[in-house]
PDB file of C-alpha atoms in Angstrom:
ATOM      1  CA  MET Y   1       0.067   0.028  -0.049  1.00 42.00           C
ATOM      2  CA  VAL Y   2       1.035   3.417  -0.624  1.00 39.00           C
ATOM      3  CA  PRO Y   3       0.662   5.758   2.391  1.00 39.00           C
ATOM      4  CA  ILE Y   4      -1.401   8.982   1.803  1.00 37.00           C
ATOM      5  CA  THR Y   5       0.198  12.203   3.190  1.00 38.00           C
ATOM      6  CA  GLY Y   6      -1.053  15.679   3.278  1.00 39.00           C
ATOM      7  CA  HIS Y   7      -3.861  17.429   4.941  1.00 38.00           C
ATOM      8  CA  CYS Y   8      -7.307  15.613   5.140  1.00 39.00           C
ATOM      9  CA  CYS Y   9     -10.390  17.751   4.756  1.00 39.00           C
ATOM     10  CA  HIS Y  10     -13.761  17.093   6.354  1.00 39.00           C
ATOM     11  CA  GLN Y  11     -15.273  13.891   4.723  1.00 40.00           C
ATOM     12  CA  GLU Y  12     -18.836  13.531   4.418  1.00 42.00           C
ATOM     13  CA  GLU Y  13     -20.738  10.365   3.699  1.00 42.00           C
ATOM     14  CA  LEU Y  14     -22.833  10.565   0.526  1.00 41.00           C
ATOM     15  CA  ALA Y  15     -26.241   8.915   0.778  1.00 44.00           C
ATOM     16  CA  ILE Y  16     -27.038   7.877  -2.730  1.00 46.00           C
ATOM     17  CA  ALA Y  17     -30.360   6.595  -3.476  1.00 48.00           C
ATOM     18  CA  MET Y  18     -29.726   3.483  -5.319  1.00 42.00           C
ATOM     19  CA  PRO Y  19     -32.572   1.761  -7.027  1.00 43.00           C
ATOM     20  CA  LYS Y  20     -33.745  -1.666  -5.661  1.00 44.00           C
ATOM     21  CA  PRO Y  21     -32.618  -4.308  -7.776  1.00 43.00           C
ATOM     22  CA  GLN Y  22     -35.171  -6.093  -9.397  1.00 49.00           C
ATOM     23  CA  PRO Y  23     -35.826  -9.699  -8.969  1.00 55.00           C
ATOM     24  CA  SER Y  24     -34.549 -12.186 -11.596  1.00 60.00           C
ATOM     25  CA  PHE Y  25     -38.120 -13.893 -11.083  1.00 67.00           C
ATOM     26  CA  ASN Y  26     -41.591 -12.841 -11.684  1.00 79.00           C
ATOM     27  CA  LEU Y  27     -43.987 -13.665  -8.939  1.00 78.00           C
ATOM     28  CA  LYS Y  28     -46.767 -13.416 -11.494  1.00 82.00           C
ATOM     29  CA  ARG Y  29     -45.522 -16.493 -12.928  1.00 88.00           C
ATOM     30  CA  LEU Y  30     -46.878 -18.449  -9.824  1.00 91.00           C
ATOM     31  CA  LYS Y  31     -50.219 -18.103 -11.511  1.00 91.00           C
ATOM     32  CA  GLN Y  32     -48.744 -20.045 -14.509  1.00 93.00           C
ATOM     33  CA  LEU Y  33     -47.366 -22.618 -12.046  1.00 95.00           C
ATOM     34  CA  GLN Y  34     -50.671 -22.883 -10.312  1.00 94.00           C
ATOM     35  CA  SER Y  35     -52.434 -23.730 -13.582  1.00 94.00           C
ATOM     36  CA  ARG Y  36     -49.753 -26.189 -14.524  1.00 95.00           C
ATOM     37  CA  ILE Y  37     -50.242 -28.189 -11.202  1.00 95.00           C
ATOM     38  CA  ASP Y  38     -53.345 -29.452 -12.832  1.00 91.00           C
ATOM     39  CA  LYS Y  39     -52.554 -29.629 -16.682  1.00 93.00           C
ATOM     40  CA  ASP Y  40     -48.975 -31.060 -16.783  1.00 94.00           C
ATOM     41  CA  LYS Y  41     -49.113 -34.772 -16.950  1.00 94.00           C
ATOM     42  CA  ASP Y  42     -45.160 -34.982 -16.672  1.00 95.00           C
ATOM     43  CA  LEU Y  43     -44.477 -33.693 -13.334  1.00 96.00           C
ATOM     44  CA  GLY Y  44     -40.700 -33.661 -14.521  1.00 95.00           C
ATOM     45  CA  GLU Y  45     -41.602 -30.700 -16.900  1.00 96.00           C
ATOM     46  CA  PHE Y  46     -43.718 -28.983 -14.016  1.00 97.00           C
ATOM     47  CA  TRP Y  47     -40.856 -29.203 -11.565  1.00 95.00           C
ATOM     48  CA  GLU Y  48     -38.444 -27.840 -14.264  1.00 95.00           C
ATOM     49  CA  PHE Y  49     -40.750 -24.939 -14.928  1.00 94.00           C
ATOM     50  CA  TYR Y  50     -40.428 -24.318 -11.052  1.00 94.00           C
ATOM     51  CA  MET Y  51     -36.774 -24.692 -10.839  1.00 92.00           C
ATOM     52  CA  ASP Y  52     -36.231 -22.330 -13.788  1.00 91.00           C
ATOM     53  CA  TYR Y  53     -38.490 -19.585 -12.994  1.00 90.00           C
ATOM     54  CA  PHE Y  54     -38.355 -19.626  -9.262  1.00 90.00           C
ATOM     55  CA  ALA Y  55     -36.065 -22.022  -7.145  1.00 88.00           C
ATOM     56  CA  ASP Y  56     -32.918 -21.278  -9.084  1.00 86.00           C
ATOM     57  CA  HIS Y  57     -33.267 -17.760  -8.210  1.00 83.00           C
ATOM     58  CA  PRO Y  58     -31.714 -16.727  -4.876  1.00 81.00           C
ATOM     59  CA  GLU Y  59     -33.993 -13.632  -4.534  1.00 81.00           C
ATOM     60  CA  PHE Y  60     -36.945 -16.013  -4.691  1.00 82.00           C
ATOM     61  CA  LEU Y  61     -35.595 -18.151  -1.931  1.00 76.00           C
ATOM     62  CA  ASP Y  62     -35.174 -15.094   0.295  1.00 79.00           C
ATOM     63  CA  PHE Y  63     -38.824 -13.923  -0.553  1.00 82.00           C
ATOM     64  CA  GLY Y  64     -41.647 -14.590   1.658  1.00 88.00           C
ATOM     65  CA  GLY Y  65     -41.229 -15.900   5.231  1.00 92.00           C
ATOM     66  CA  ARG Y  66     -40.671 -18.907   7.568  1.00 94.00           C
ATOM     67  CA  ILE Y  67     -43.812 -20.431   8.537  1.00 95.00           C
ATOM     68  CA  GLU Y  68     -45.360 -23.481  10.351  1.00 95.00           C
ATOM     69  CA  HIS Y  69     -47.769 -25.492   8.441  1.00 95.00           C
ATOM     70  CA  PRO Y  70     -49.546 -28.219  10.490  1.00 93.00           C
ATOM     71  CA  PHE Y  71     -51.010 -30.028   7.289  1.00 93.00           C
ATOM     72  CA  LEU Y  72     -47.826 -30.026   5.329  1.00 96.00           C
ATOM     73  CA  SER Y  73     -45.988 -31.135   8.444  1.00 95.00           C
ATOM     74  CA  GLU Y  74     -47.994 -34.268   8.336  1.00 93.00           C
ATOM     75  CA  ILE Y  75     -48.204 -35.031   4.618  1.00 95.00           C
ATOM     76  CA  ILE Y  76     -44.811 -34.416   3.698  1.00 97.00           C
ATOM     77  CA  PRO Y  77     -43.161 -37.107   5.964  1.00 97.00           C
ATOM     78  CA  SER Y  78     -46.172 -39.554   4.991  1.00 96.00           C
ATOM     79  CA  LEU Y  79     -45.365 -39.199   1.337  1.00 97.00           C
ATOM     80  CA  SER Y  80     -41.778 -39.176   1.573  1.00 97.00           C
ATOM     81  CA  GLU Y  81     -41.918 -42.509   3.484  1.00 97.00           C
ATOM     82  CA  THR Y  82     -44.209 -43.790   0.859  1.00 96.00           C
ATOM     83  CA  MET Y  83     -41.760 -42.783  -1.949  1.00 96.00           C
ATOM     84  CA  VAL Y  84     -38.233 -43.445  -0.355  1.00 95.00           C
ATOM     85  CA  LYS Y  85     -38.890 -45.282   2.722  1.00 96.00           C
ATOM     86  CA  ARG Y  86     -37.638 -42.428   4.723  1.00 95.00           C
ATOM     87  CA  LYS Y  87     -39.012 -39.455   6.827  1.00 95.00           C
ATOM     88  CA  PRO Y  88     -37.439 -35.945   6.951  1.00 95.00           C
ATOM     89  CA  LYS Y  89     -36.327 -34.845  10.432  1.00 84.00           C
ATOM     90  CA  THR Y  90     -36.574 -31.210   9.705  1.00 92.00           C
ATOM     91  CA  ILE Y  91     -38.758 -29.525   6.918  1.00 97.00           C
ATOM     92  CA  LEU Y  92     -38.379 -25.821   5.868  1.00 96.00           C
ATOM     93  CA  PHE Y  93     -41.657 -23.934   5.051  1.00 96.00           C
ATOM     94  CA  ILE Y  94     -41.671 -20.660   3.139  1.00 95.00           C
ATOM     95  CA  GLY Y  95     -44.861 -18.831   2.919  1.00 95.00           C
ATOM     96  CA  ILE Y  96     -45.689 -16.256   0.342  1.00 92.00           C
ATOM     97  CA  PRO Y  97     -49.048 -15.117   1.816  1.00 89.00           C
ATOM     98  CA  ASP Y  98     -50.246 -12.790  -1.066  1.00 87.00           C
ATOM     99  CA  TYR Y  99     -50.131 -15.815  -3.215  1.00 90.00           C
ATOM    100  CA  ASP Y 100     -51.450 -18.367  -0.894  1.00 93.00           C
ATOM    101  CA  PHE Y 101     -48.290 -20.362  -1.727  1.00 95.00           C
ATOM    102  CA  VAL Y 102     -45.934 -22.408   0.343  1.00 96.00           C
ATOM    103  CA  HIS Y 103     -42.590 -23.978  -0.724  1.00 96.00           C
ATOM    104  CA  GLY Y 104     -39.898 -25.536   1.106  1.00 96.00           C
ATOM    105  CA  SER Y 105     -37.141 -28.263   1.427  1.00 96.00           C
ATOM    106  CA  PHE Y 106     -35.840 -31.155   3.496  1.00 97.00           C
ATOM    107  CA  GLN Y 107     -33.058 -33.551   3.528  1.00 94.00           C
ATOM    108  CA  LEU Y 108     -32.931 -37.218   3.818  1.00 94.00           C
ATOM    109  CA  PRO Y 109     -29.994 -39.664   3.721  1.00 91.00           C
ATOM    110  CA  ASN Y 110     -28.238 -39.299   0.339  1.00 90.00           C
ATOM    111  CA  ARG Y 111     -31.288 -37.444  -0.872  1.00 93.00           C
ATOM    112  CA  VAL Y 112     -32.908 -33.867  -0.981  1.00 94.00           C
ATOM    113  CA  GLY Y 113     -36.455 -32.864  -1.106  1.00 96.00           C
ATOM    114  CA  ALA Y 114     -38.541 -29.966  -2.051  1.00 97.00           C
ATOM    115  CA  PHE Y 115     -42.228 -29.028  -2.512  1.00 98.00           C
ATOM    116  CA  VAL Y 116     -44.737 -26.492  -3.507  1.00 98.00           C
ATOM    117  CA  TYR Y 117     -48.296 -26.160  -2.367  1.00 97.00           C
ATOM    118  CA  PHE Y 118     -51.113 -23.705  -3.440  1.00 96.00           C
ATOM    119  CA  GLU Y 119     -53.313 -23.379  -0.193  1.00 94.00           C
ATOM    120  CA  LYS Y 120     -56.433 -22.134  -2.091  1.00 92.00           C
ATOM    121  CA  LYS Y 121     -56.316 -25.051  -4.493  1.00 94.00           C
ATOM    122  CA  LEU Y 122     -55.142 -27.492  -1.804  1.00 95.00           C
ATOM    123  CA  LYS Y 123     -52.907 -29.066  -4.264  1.00 96.00           C
ATOM    124  CA  GLY Y 124     -49.027 -29.496  -4.206  1.00 97.00           C
ATOM    125  CA  VAL Y 125     -46.048 -31.386  -5.756  1.00 98.00           C
ATOM    126  CA  LEU Y 126     -43.324 -33.112  -3.772  1.00 98.00           C
ATOM    127  CA  ALA Y 127     -39.897 -33.850  -5.572  1.00 97.00           C
ATOM    128  CA  ILE Y 128     -37.014 -36.063  -4.002  1.00 97.00           C
ATOM    129  CA  SER Y 129     -33.978 -36.353  -5.749  1.00 94.00           C
ATOM    130  CA  GLU Y 130     -30.857 -38.442  -5.155  1.00 89.00           C
ATOM    131  CA  PHE Y 131     -27.336 -36.978  -4.219  1.00 82.00           C
ATOM    132  CA  THR Y 132     -25.485 -39.636  -6.299  1.00 76.00           C
ATOM    133  CA  GLY Y 133     -25.721 -37.609  -9.367  1.00 73.00           C
ATOM    134  CA  SER Y 134     -27.976 -40.148 -11.284  1.00 75.00           C
ATOM    135  CA  GLY Y 135     -30.497 -37.574 -12.085  1.00 76.00           C
ATOM    136  CA  MET Y 136     -33.282 -39.681 -10.514  1.00 89.00           C
ATOM    137  CA  THR Y 137     -36.176 -37.567  -9.115  1.00 94.00           C
ATOM    138  CA  LYS Y 138     -39.282 -38.989  -7.928  1.00 96.00           C
ATOM    139  CA  PHE Y 139     -42.265 -36.960  -7.793  1.00 97.00           C
ATOM    140  CA  SER Y 140     -45.786 -36.944  -6.075  1.00 96.00           C
ATOM    141  CA  ARG Y 141     -48.845 -34.610  -6.733  1.00 96.00           C
ATOM    142  CA  PHE Y 142     -50.885 -34.448  -3.726  1.00 96.00           C
ATOM    143  CA  THR Y 143     -54.431 -33.036  -3.120  1.00 93.00           C
ATOM    144  CA  GLY Y 144     -55.922 -32.597   0.490  1.00 83.00           C
ATOM    145  CA  TYR Y 145     -56.413 -30.809   3.510  1.00 69.00           C
ATOM    146  CA  PRO Y 146     -56.280 -31.541   7.235  1.00 60.00           C
ATOM    147  CA  VAL Y 147     -59.216 -33.753   8.659  1.00 61.00           C
ATOM    148  CA  GLU Y 148     -60.042 -33.256  12.198  1.00 65.00           C
ATOM    149  CA  LYS Y 149     -59.336 -36.470  14.131  1.00 60.00           C
ATOM    150  CA  ASN Y 150     -62.038 -37.590  16.520  1.00 55.00           C
TER     151      ASN Y 150
END
């Protein structure tokens, strides 16, 4: 480093209003995703759309807030056990209330899982992928809501 010599004048911090960065995703596409949950016969295509337009964007993952979701807390372990014979120990739920949308993720031994759920439609998709690099992903489309136990 080169030392700076001489007199130093009074310095002021300049507060420059920077425009807020625009997200690289568009939440309005959630409506497209919502309509695809019924139409797409190939859940791989549905999931690819979700990954391309939402999950692969760090801003989306920071959007919304952590929530608790009793219904999904019950159904996700049940589906996971049916699909891969394992239940996740911890599930992260992220809610986007303005869109009645919940998404999240979980880990299993040698696998990672993620899901989307549209609360008004009472429909979701769960995906579980292997860490082995095989590209093998299992999907489950689910519909439902909690039923009170007597």
